[in-house]
Amino acid sequence: LKLNLHAQVVRDAGAVLTIEGGKGFGQVIAYEAMERGIERARQLGICAVGLRGAHHIGRIGHWAEQCARAGLVSFHFVNVAGDPLVAPFGGTDRRIGTNPFCAAFPRSGKPPLVLDFATSAVAFGKVRVAYNQGKQVPPGALIDHDGHATLDPAVMMEAPLGSLQPFGGYKGFGLAAMCEIFAGALSGGYTTHADTLGTNHAVINCMLSVILDPAAFDAPNAEAEAQAFVEWLKASPLAAGSENILVPGEPERATRAEREAHGVPVDPATWQQICAAALALGMPAQQLEHWSAAVQ
């Protein structure tokens, strides 16, 4: 991680921008990259942004929402270079990252539609939480170091290490592979292979973002058509056990509202890891004790 850096445009080809992150804070670098892409898309109707070498940029939906707030459609391919966690379809060891895909569609007066997911069956962070809570993961999410299916999250935390599985078999694997190539290769960054494996101890992201201005299309009814489709989906008779039909973005907004109202649940093992990291980085023990006392 390199402190106090900003996104640097290394190539400006009009509707295509190549941006170097230089291992700067991902939250800064990705925000600035999207701002440049938004500005250019407003001028030209479209902009493809190749961001390379940013330190961990976090939740990809945040950057799609940034574009949506500007009234722009976007979709994003991301790779986690040199840090494989996922086995390829038909393989038995780690060869690829959890490589997210994201897309967003803005709606006037309504929250945007936002699709944002890792291409692994479950996100690695959720496996860590299951491990800390002593719980199992869903079937089809993990294999052990011999390639056998398992429900035990310890295979991702304790040697010999296993692997995450791609979601949806060969379909999720195919999307993950294209995320790796689109984000890592087209941006001028790097993909995961023998020469880049374990070259750093950080999460380094590359991202290919395509940002579109809906007004640039001959589609004056685009938003109305999108809304009509959403209403059509929600009018489907509910399946047994289903309470409602949620479109992309709605489950996350519901969870956010719940967390804002009632707090974020943190299991004891995770909290102890947070405390240990804080102490290691110099936080005063008295301050940490005050925070711990506030955790319910």
mmCIF file of C-alpha atoms in Angstrom:
data_model
loop_
_atom_site.group_PDB
_atom_site.id
_atom_site.type_symbol
_atom_site.label_atom_id
_atom_site.label_comp_id
_atom_site.label_asym_id
_atom_site.label_seq_id
_atom_site.Cartn_x
_atom_site.Cartn_y
_atom_site.Cartn_z
ATOM 1 C CA LEU A 1 0.000 0.000 0.000
ATOM 2 C CA LYS A 2 1.353 3.409 -1.029
ATOM 3 C CA LEU A 3 0.038 6.394 0.888
ATOM 4 C CA ASN A 4 -1.228 9.727 -0.464
ATOM 5 C CA LEU A 5 -1.447 8.698 -4.120
ATOM 6 C CA HIS A 6 -4.041 9.654 -6.707
ATOM 7 C CA ALA A 7 -5.297 8.073 -9.933
ATOM 8 C CA GLN A 8 -2.986 8.840 -12.850
ATOM 9 C CA VAL A 9 -4.205 8.852 -16.458
ATOM 10 C CA VAL A 10 -1.443 7.120 -18.421
ATOM 11 C CA ARG A 11 -3.314 7.029 -21.739
ATOM 12 C CA ASP A 12 -6.176 9.194 -22.976
ATOM 13 C CA ALA A 13 -7.753 7.877 -26.166
ATOM 14 C CA GLY A 14 -10.954 9.888 -25.971
ATOM 15 C CA ALA A 15 -13.615 7.359 -25.072
ATOM 16 C CA VAL A 16 -10.970 5.073 -23.544
ATOM 17 C CA LEU A 17 -8.964 5.990 -20.449
ATOM 18 C CA THR A 18 -6.153 3.917 -18.937
ATOM 19 C CA ILE A 19 -5.551 4.769 -15.288
ATOM 20 C CA GLU A 20 -2.685 3.681 -13.050
ATOM 21 C CA GLY A 21 -3.452 3.092 -9.381
ATOM 22 C CA GLY A 22 0.125 2.667 -8.190
ATOM 23 C CA LYS A 23 -1.065 0.602 -5.177
ATOM 24 C CA GLY A 24 -2.747 3.689 -3.726
ATOM 25 C CA PHE A 25 -5.769 3.437 -1.452
ATOM 26 C CA GLY A 26 -8.452 1.726 -3.526
ATOM 27 C CA GLN A 27 -11.228 3.900 -2.093
ATOM 28 C CA VAL A 28 -9.418 6.993 -3.395
ATOM 29 C CA ILE A 29 -8.120 5.589 -6.669
ATOM 30 C CA ALA A 30 -11.392 3.961 -7.772
ATOM 31 C CA TYR A 31 -13.432 7.055 -6.885
ATOM 32 C CA GLU A 32 -11.148 9.286 -8.932
ATOM 33 C CA ALA A 33 -11.114 6.822 -11.840
ATOM 34 C CA MET A 34 -14.912 6.761 -11.908
ATOM 35 C CA GLU A 35 -15.110 10.559 -11.736
ATOM 36 C CA ARG A 36 -12.908 10.790 -14.825
ATOM 37 C CA GLY A 37 -14.970 8.160 -16.606
ATOM 38 C CA ILE A 38 -18.230 9.904 -15.681
ATOM 39 C CA GLU A 39 -16.965 13.223 -17.008
ATOM 40 C CA ARG A 40 -15.889 11.650 -20.304
ATOM 41 C CA ALA A 41 -19.116 9.640 -20.692
ATOM 42 C CA ARG A 42 -21.112 12.842 -20.301
ATOM 43 C CA GLN A 43 -19.067 14.386 -23.099
ATOM 44 C CA LEU A 44 -19.033 11.454 -25.511
ATOM 45 C CA GLY A 45 -21.897 9.228 -24.423
ATOM 46 C CA ILE A 46 -19.557 6.375 -23.475
ATOM 47 C CA CYS A 47 -16.253 5.815 -21.723
ATOM 48 C CA ALA A 48 -14.282 2.648 -21.046
ATOM 49 C CA VAL A 49 -11.957 2.988 -18.074
ATOM 50 C CA GLY A 50 -9.111 0.532 -17.592
ATOM 51 C CA LEU A 51 -7.940 0.862 -13.982
ATOM 52 C CA ARG A 52 -4.856 -1.106 -13.036
ATOM 53 C CA GLY A 53 -2.764 -1.685 -9.933
ATOM 54 C CA ALA A 54 -5.086 -0.232 -7.281
ATOM 55 C CA HIS A 55 -4.905 -1.416 -3.705
ATOM 56 C CA HIS A 56 -8.094 -3.214 -2.607
ATOM 57 C CA ILE A 57 -11.051 -1.263 -4.031
ATOM 58 C CA GLY A 58 -13.612 -3.027 -1.837
ATOM 59 C CA ARG A 59 -17.270 -3.432 -2.755
ATOM 60 C CA ILE A 60 -17.627 -2.954 -6.517
ATOM 61 C CA GLY A 61 -21.271 -1.924 -6.241
ATOM 62 C CA HIS A 62 -20.115 1.312 -4.637
ATOM 63 C CA TRP A 63 -18.474 2.409 -7.884
ATOM 64 C CA ALA A 64 -21.489 1.417 -9.968
ATOM 65 C CA GLU A 65 -23.666 3.445 -7.602
ATOM 66 C CA GLN A 66 -21.324 6.405 -8.076
ATOM 67 C CA CYS A 67 -22.009 6.218 -11.824
ATOM 68 C CA ALA A 68 -25.749 5.735 -11.237
ATOM 69 C CA ARG A 69 -25.914 8.881 -9.086
ATOM 70 C CA ALA A 70 -24.602 10.719 -12.126
ATOM 71 C CA GLY A 71 -27.462 9.219 -14.175
ATOM 72 C CA LEU A 72 -25.182 6.804 -16.029
ATOM 73 C CA VAL A 73 -25.373 3.088 -16.728
ATOM 74 C CA SER A 74 -22.215 1.090 -16.020
ATOM 75 C CA PHE A 75 -20.826 -2.409 -15.879
ATOM 76 C CA HIS A 76 -17.554 -3.516 -14.329
ATOM 77 C CA PHE A 77 -15.196 -6.491 -14.572
ATOM 78 C CA VAL A 78 -12.664 -6.945 -11.754
ATOM 79 C CA ASN A 79 -9.769 -9.291 -11.084
ATOM 80 C CA VAL A 80 -7.783 -9.978 -7.923
ATOM 81 C CA ALA A 81 -4.361 -10.330 -9.453
ATOM 82 C CA GLY A 82 -1.883 -12.910 -8.177
ATOM 83 C CA ASP A 83 -4.058 -14.040 -5.251
ATOM 84 C CA PRO A 84 -6.044 -17.123 -6.357
ATOM 85 C CA LEU A 85 -8.722 -18.589 -4.106
ATOM 86 C CA VAL A 86 -11.030 -20.318 -6.608
ATOM 87 C CA ALA A 87 -10.565 -23.564 -8.501
ATOM 88 C CA PRO A 88 -11.382 -23.609 -12.217
ATOM 89 C CA PHE A 89 -14.369 -25.708 -13.253
ATOM 90 C CA GLY A 90 -13.024 -29.257 -13.470
ATOM 91 C CA GLY A 91 -9.852 -28.391 -11.501
ATOM 92 C CA THR A 92 -8.770 -29.112 -7.935
ATOM 93 C CA ASP A 93 -6.572 -26.217 -6.803
ATOM 94 C CA ARG A 94 -6.611 -22.404 -6.607
ATOM 95 C CA ARG A 95 -6.087 -20.756 -9.980
ATOM 96 C CA ILE A 96 -8.299 -17.659 -10.069
ATOM 97 C CA GLY A 97 -9.544 -14.863 -7.821
ATOM 98 C CA THR A 98 -13.090 -14.244 -6.598
ATOM 99 C CA ASN A 99 -13.285 -11.788 -9.531
ATOM 100 C CA PRO A 100 -16.478 -9.733 -9.125
ATOM 101 C CA PHE A 101 -18.878 -8.595 -11.825
ATOM 102 C CA CYS A 102 -21.129 -5.583 -11.345
ATOM 103 C CA ALA A 103 -23.708 -3.625 -13.351
ATOM 104 C CA ALA A 104 -26.051 -0.751 -12.487
ATOM 105 C CA PHE A 105 -29.008 0.980 -14.138
ATOM 106 C CA PRO A 106 -30.125 4.384 -12.769
ATOM 107 C CA ARG A 107 -33.824 5.207 -12.212
ATOM 108 C CA SER A 108 -35.257 8.687 -11.724
ATOM 109 C CA GLY A 109 -36.704 9.057 -8.256
ATOM 110 C CA LYS A 110 -35.917 5.430 -7.377
ATOM 111 C CA PRO A 111 -32.829 3.573 -6.199
ATOM 112 C CA PRO A 112 -30.762 2.156 -9.061
ATOM 113 C CA LEU A 113 -30.827 -1.478 -10.053
ATOM 114 C CA VAL A 114 -27.433 -2.804 -8.914
ATOM 115 C CA LEU A 115 -26.116 -6.301 -9.583
ATOM 116 C CA ASP A 116 -22.869 -6.994 -7.723
ATOM 117 C CA PHE A 117 -21.463 -10.432 -6.963
ATOM 118 C CA ALA A 118 -18.280 -12.431 -6.645
ATOM 119 C CA THR A 119 -17.936 -15.155 -9.258
ATOM 120 C CA SER A 120 -17.141 -17.689 -6.524
ATOM 121 C CA ALA A 121 -20.024 -19.662 -5.016
ATOM 122 C CA VAL A 122 -19.606 -17.619 -1.826
ATOM 123 C CA ALA A 123 -17.392 -14.648 -1.062
ATOM 124 C CA PHE A 124 -14.176 -15.420 0.805
ATOM 125 C CA GLY A 125 -15.180 -13.012 3.586
ATOM 126 C CA LYS A 126 -18.311 -15.054 4.259
ATOM 127 C CA VAL A 127 -16.197 -18.207 4.549
ATOM 128 C CA ARG A 128 -14.005 -16.418 7.107
ATOM 129 C CA VAL A 129 -17.096 -15.432 9.113
ATOM 130 C CA ALA A 130 -18.378 -19.030 9.026
ATOM 131 C CA TYR A 131 -14.962 -20.232 10.227
ATOM 132 C CA ASN A 132 -14.953 -17.742 13.104
ATOM 133 C CA GLN A 133 -18.506 -18.702 14.057
ATOM 134 C CA GLY A 134 -17.830 -22.428 13.902
ATOM 135 C CA LYS A 135 -20.468 -22.919 11.194
ATOM 136 C CA GLN A 136 -20.505 -24.852 7.942
ATOM 137 C CA VAL A 137 -20.732 -23.325 4.469
ATOM 138 C CA PRO A 138 -23.430 -24.217 1.912
ATOM 139 C CA PRO A 139 -22.979 -27.342 -0.239
ATOM 140 C CA GLY A 140 -21.077 -26.730 -3.457
ATOM 141 C CA ALA A 141 -19.033 -23.819 -2.096
ATOM 142 C CA LEU A 142 -15.724 -25.485 -1.182
ATOM 143 C CA ILE A 143 -13.368 -28.321 -2.021
ATOM 144 C CA ASP A 144 -10.475 -29.555 0.097
ATOM 145 C CA HIS A 145 -6.844 -29.834 -1.059
ATOM 146 C CA ASP A 146 -7.618 -33.181 -2.703
ATOM 147 C CA GLY A 147 -10.521 -31.724 -4.680
ATOM 148 C CA HIS A 148 -13.246 -33.334 -2.573
ATOM 149 C CA ALA A 149 -16.390 -31.374 -1.738
ATOM 150 C CA THR A 150 -16.577 -30.157 1.859
ATOM 151 C CA LEU A 151 -18.725 -27.983 4.101
ATOM 152 C CA ASP A 152 -15.842 -27.128 6.455
ATOM 153 C CA PRO A 153 -14.583 -23.511 6.100
ATOM 154 C CA ALA A 154 -11.317 -24.515 7.792
ATOM 155 C CA VAL A 155 -10.009 -25.720 4.424
ATOM 156 C CA MET A 156 -9.673 -22.052 3.413
ATOM 157 C CA MET A 157 -7.894 -21.041 6.629
ATOM 158 C CA GLU A 158 -5.700 -23.963 7.667
ATOM 159 C CA ALA A 159 -3.096 -25.922 5.688
ATOM 160 C CA PRO A 160 -3.342 -27.894 3.530
ATOM 161 C CA LEU A 161 -5.526 -25.294 1.847
ATOM 162 C CA GLY A 162 -8.548 -26.042 -0.285
ATOM 163 C CA SER A 163 -10.383 -23.816 -2.752
ATOM 164 C CA LEU A 164 -13.592 -21.968 -3.330
ATOM 165 C CA GLN A 165 -15.764 -23.219 -6.164
ATOM 166 C CA PRO A 166 -17.089 -20.951 -8.947
ATOM 167 C CA PHE A 167 -20.807 -20.290 -8.775
ATOM 168 C CA GLY A 168 -22.997 -22.086 -11.303
ATOM 169 C CA GLY A 169 -20.333 -24.520 -12.450
ATOM 170 C CA TYR A 170 -18.842 -23.743 -15.843
ATOM 171 C CA LYS A 171 -20.974 -20.594 -16.257
ATOM 172 C CA GLY A 172 -19.583 -18.832 -13.198
ATOM 173 C CA PHE A 173 -16.102 -20.047 -14.046
ATOM 174 C CA GLY A 174 -16.419 -18.659 -17.566
ATOM 175 C CA LEU A 175 -17.478 -15.261 -16.266
ATOM 176 C CA ALA A 176 -14.626 -15.276 -13.724
ATOM 177 C CA ALA A 177 -12.130 -16.044 -16.484
ATOM 178 C CA MET A 178 -13.397 -13.177 -18.635
ATOM 179 C CA CYS A 179 -13.248 -10.815 -15.630
ATOM 180 C CA GLU A 180 -9.605 -11.813 -15.190
ATOM 181 C CA ILE A 181 -8.750 -11.117 -18.822
ATOM 182 C CA PHE A 182 -10.868 -7.989 -19.313
ATOM 183 C CA ALA A 183 -9.704 -6.359 -16.075
ATOM 184 C CA GLY A 184 -6.150 -7.625 -15.771
ATOM 185 C CA ALA A 185 -5.001 -7.781 -19.404
ATOM 186 C CA LEU A 186 -6.896 -4.937 -21.132
ATOM 187 C CA SER A 187 -6.062 -2.445 -18.385
ATOM 188 C CA GLY A 188 -2.334 -3.047 -18.820
ATOM 189 C CA GLY A 189 -2.189 -4.596 -15.380
ATOM 190 C CA TYR A 190 -1.597 -8.304 -14.882
ATOM 191 C CA THR A 191 -3.446 -11.582 -14.602
ATOM 192 C CA THR A 192 -2.790 -14.517 -12.302
ATOM 193 C CA HIS A 193 -0.278 -17.068 -13.577
ATOM 194 C CA ALA A 194 3.011 -18.646 -12.550
ATOM 195 C CA ASP A 195 4.999 -15.423 -13.023
ATOM 196 C CA THR A 196 2.646 -13.244 -10.941
ATOM 197 C CA LEU A 197 1.608 -15.689 -8.245
ATOM 198 C CA GLY A 198 2.305 -14.406 -4.751
ATOM 199 C CA THR A 199 4.259 -11.376 -5.967
ATOM 200 C CA ASN A 200 2.854 -9.234 -3.146
ATOM 201 C CA HIS A 201 1.052 -9.558 0.170
ATOM 202 C CA ALA A 202 -1.758 -7.170 -0.719
ATOM 203 C CA VAL A 203 -5.049 -7.396 -2.564
ATOM 204 C CA ILE A 204 -4.342 -5.664 -5.887
ATOM 205 C CA ASN A 205 -7.311 -4.972 -8.131
ATOM 206 C CA CYS A 206 -7.662 -4.126 -11.789
ATOM 207 C CA MET A 207 -11.060 -3.069 -13.139
ATOM 208 C CA LEU A 208 -12.497 -2.534 -16.595
ATOM 209 C CA SER A 209 -15.506 -0.208 -16.364
ATOM 210 C CA VAL A 210 -17.781 0.716 -19.248
ATOM 211 C CA ILE A 211 -19.858 3.818 -18.465
ATOM 212 C CA LEU A 212 -22.787 4.790 -20.697
ATOM 213 C CA ASP A 213 -25.033 7.842 -20.892
ATOM 214 C CA PRO A 214 -28.617 6.623 -21.525
ATOM 215 C CA ALA A 215 -29.343 9.910 -23.297
ATOM 216 C CA ALA A 216 -26.834 8.975 -26.010
ATOM 217 C CA PHE A 217 -29.135 6.201 -27.236
ATOM 218 C CA ASP A 218 -32.255 6.609 -29.340
ATOM 219 C CA ALA A 219 -34.281 5.183 -26.459
ATOM 220 C CA PRO A 220 -36.573 7.806 -24.904
ATOM 221 C CA ASN A 221 -38.628 5.086 -23.217
ATOM 222 C CA ALA A 222 -35.675 3.160 -21.755
ATOM 223 C CA GLU A 223 -36.480 3.894 -18.127
ATOM 224 C CA ALA A 224 -40.196 3.257 -18.581
ATOM 225 C CA GLU A 225 -39.434 -0.062 -20.280
ATOM 226 C CA ALA A 226 -37.075 -1.040 -17.486
ATOM 227 C CA GLN A 227 -39.721 -0.198 -14.881
ATOM 228 C CA ALA A 228 -42.391 -2.115 -16.769
ATOM 229 C CA PHE A 229 -40.116 -5.146 -16.741
ATOM 230 C CA VAL A 230 -39.496 -4.817 -12.984
ATOM 231 C CA GLU A 231 -43.225 -4.642 -12.332
ATOM 232 C CA TRP A 232 -43.770 -7.667 -14.576
ATOM 233 C CA LEU A 233 -41.227 -9.638 -12.540
ATOM 234 C CA LYS A 234 -42.751 -8.664 -9.205
ATOM 235 C CA ALA A 235 -46.242 -9.660 -10.373
ATOM 236 C CA SER A 236 -45.221 -13.319 -10.613
ATOM 237 C CA PRO A 237 -47.119 -15.618 -8.195
ATOM 238 C CA LEU A 238 -44.877 -16.345 -5.217
ATOM 239 C CA ALA A 239 -43.288 -19.748 -4.857
ATOM 240 C CA ALA A 240 -43.821 -21.734 -1.675
ATOM 241 C CA GLY A 241 -41.816 -20.194 1.146
ATOM 242 C CA SER A 242 -41.094 -16.982 -0.744
ATOM 243 C CA GLU A 243 -42.187 -13.684 0.806
ATOM 244 C CA ASN A 244 -41.458 -11.423 -2.154
ATOM 245 C CA ILE A 245 -39.536 -11.033 -5.395
ATOM 246 C CA LEU A 246 -36.489 -8.787 -5.104
ATOM 247 C CA VAL A 247 -34.722 -7.184 -8.060
ATOM 248 C CA PRO A 248 -30.964 -6.446 -8.083
ATOM 249 C CA GLY A 249 -30.016 -4.035 -5.312
ATOM 250 C CA GLU A 250 -33.069 -4.578 -3.112
ATOM 251 C CA PRO A 251 -31.619 -7.294 -0.830
ATOM 252 C CA GLU A 252 -28.569 -5.137 -0.103
ATOM 253 C CA ARG A 253 -30.668 -2.051 0.638
ATOM 254 C CA ALA A 254 -32.834 -4.074 3.020
ATOM 255 C CA THR A 255 -29.752 -5.364 4.824
ATOM 256 C CA ARG A 256 -28.317 -1.852 5.042
ATOM 257 C CA ALA A 257 -31.535 -0.519 6.589
ATOM 258 C CA GLU A 258 -31.485 -3.377 9.110
ATOM 259 C CA ARG A 259 -27.853 -2.704 10.025
ATOM 260 C CA GLU A 260 -28.395 1.046 10.377
ATOM 261 C CA ALA A 261 -31.350 0.435 12.679
ATOM 262 C CA HIS A 262 -29.960 -2.396 14.795
ATOM 263 C CA GLY A 263 -26.177 -2.415 14.299
ATOM 264 C CA VAL A 264 -23.761 -4.790 12.564
ATOM 265 C CA PRO A 265 -23.467 -8.267 14.103
ATOM 266 C CA VAL A 266 -19.866 -9.259 14.809
ATOM 267 C CA ASP A 267 -19.035 -12.664 16.283
ATOM 268 C CA PRO A 268 -16.603 -12.832 19.243
ATOM 269 C CA ALA A 269 -13.754 -14.414 17.261
ATOM 270 C CA THR A 270 -13.897 -11.713 14.585
ATOM 271 C CA TRP A 271 -14.017 -8.977 17.232
ATOM 272 C CA GLN A 272 -10.933 -10.419 18.933
ATOM 273 C CA GLN A 273 -9.101 -10.403 15.600
ATOM 274 C CA ILE A 274 -10.066 -6.756 15.084
ATOM 275 C CA CYS A 275 -8.821 -5.912 18.583
ATOM 276 C CA ALA A 276 -5.531 -7.743 18.029
ATOM 277 C CA ALA A 277 -4.963 -5.850 14.778
ATOM 278 C CA ALA A 278 -5.747 -2.538 16.486
ATOM 279 C CA LEU A 279 -3.308 -3.194 19.316
ATOM 280 C CA ALA A 280 -0.610 -4.293 16.863
ATOM 281 C CA LEU A 281 -0.989 -0.979 15.036
ATOM 282 C CA GLY A 282 -0.671 1.098 18.197
ATOM 283 C CA MET A 283 -4.217 1.812 19.350
ATOM 284 C CA PRO A 284 -4.184 2.619 23.098
ATOM 285 C CA ALA A 285 -5.496 -0.319 25.116
ATOM 286 C CA GLN A 286 -7.735 2.001 27.136
ATOM 287 C CA GLN A 287 -9.487 3.209 23.998
ATOM 288 C CA LEU A 288 -9.912 -0.350 22.790
ATOM 289 C CA GLU A 289 -11.409 -1.391 26.121
ATOM 290 C CA HIS A 290 -13.894 1.478 25.834
ATOM 291 C CA TRP A 291 -14.956 0.284 22.387
ATOM 292 C CA SER A 292 -15.160 -3.337 23.522
ATOM 293 C CA ALA A 293 -17.458 -2.353 26.358
ATOM 294 C CA ALA A 294 -19.817 -0.792 23.823
ATOM 295 C CA VAL A 295 -20.095 -3.978 21.766
ATOM 296 C CA GLN A 296 -23.243 -5.902 22.601
#
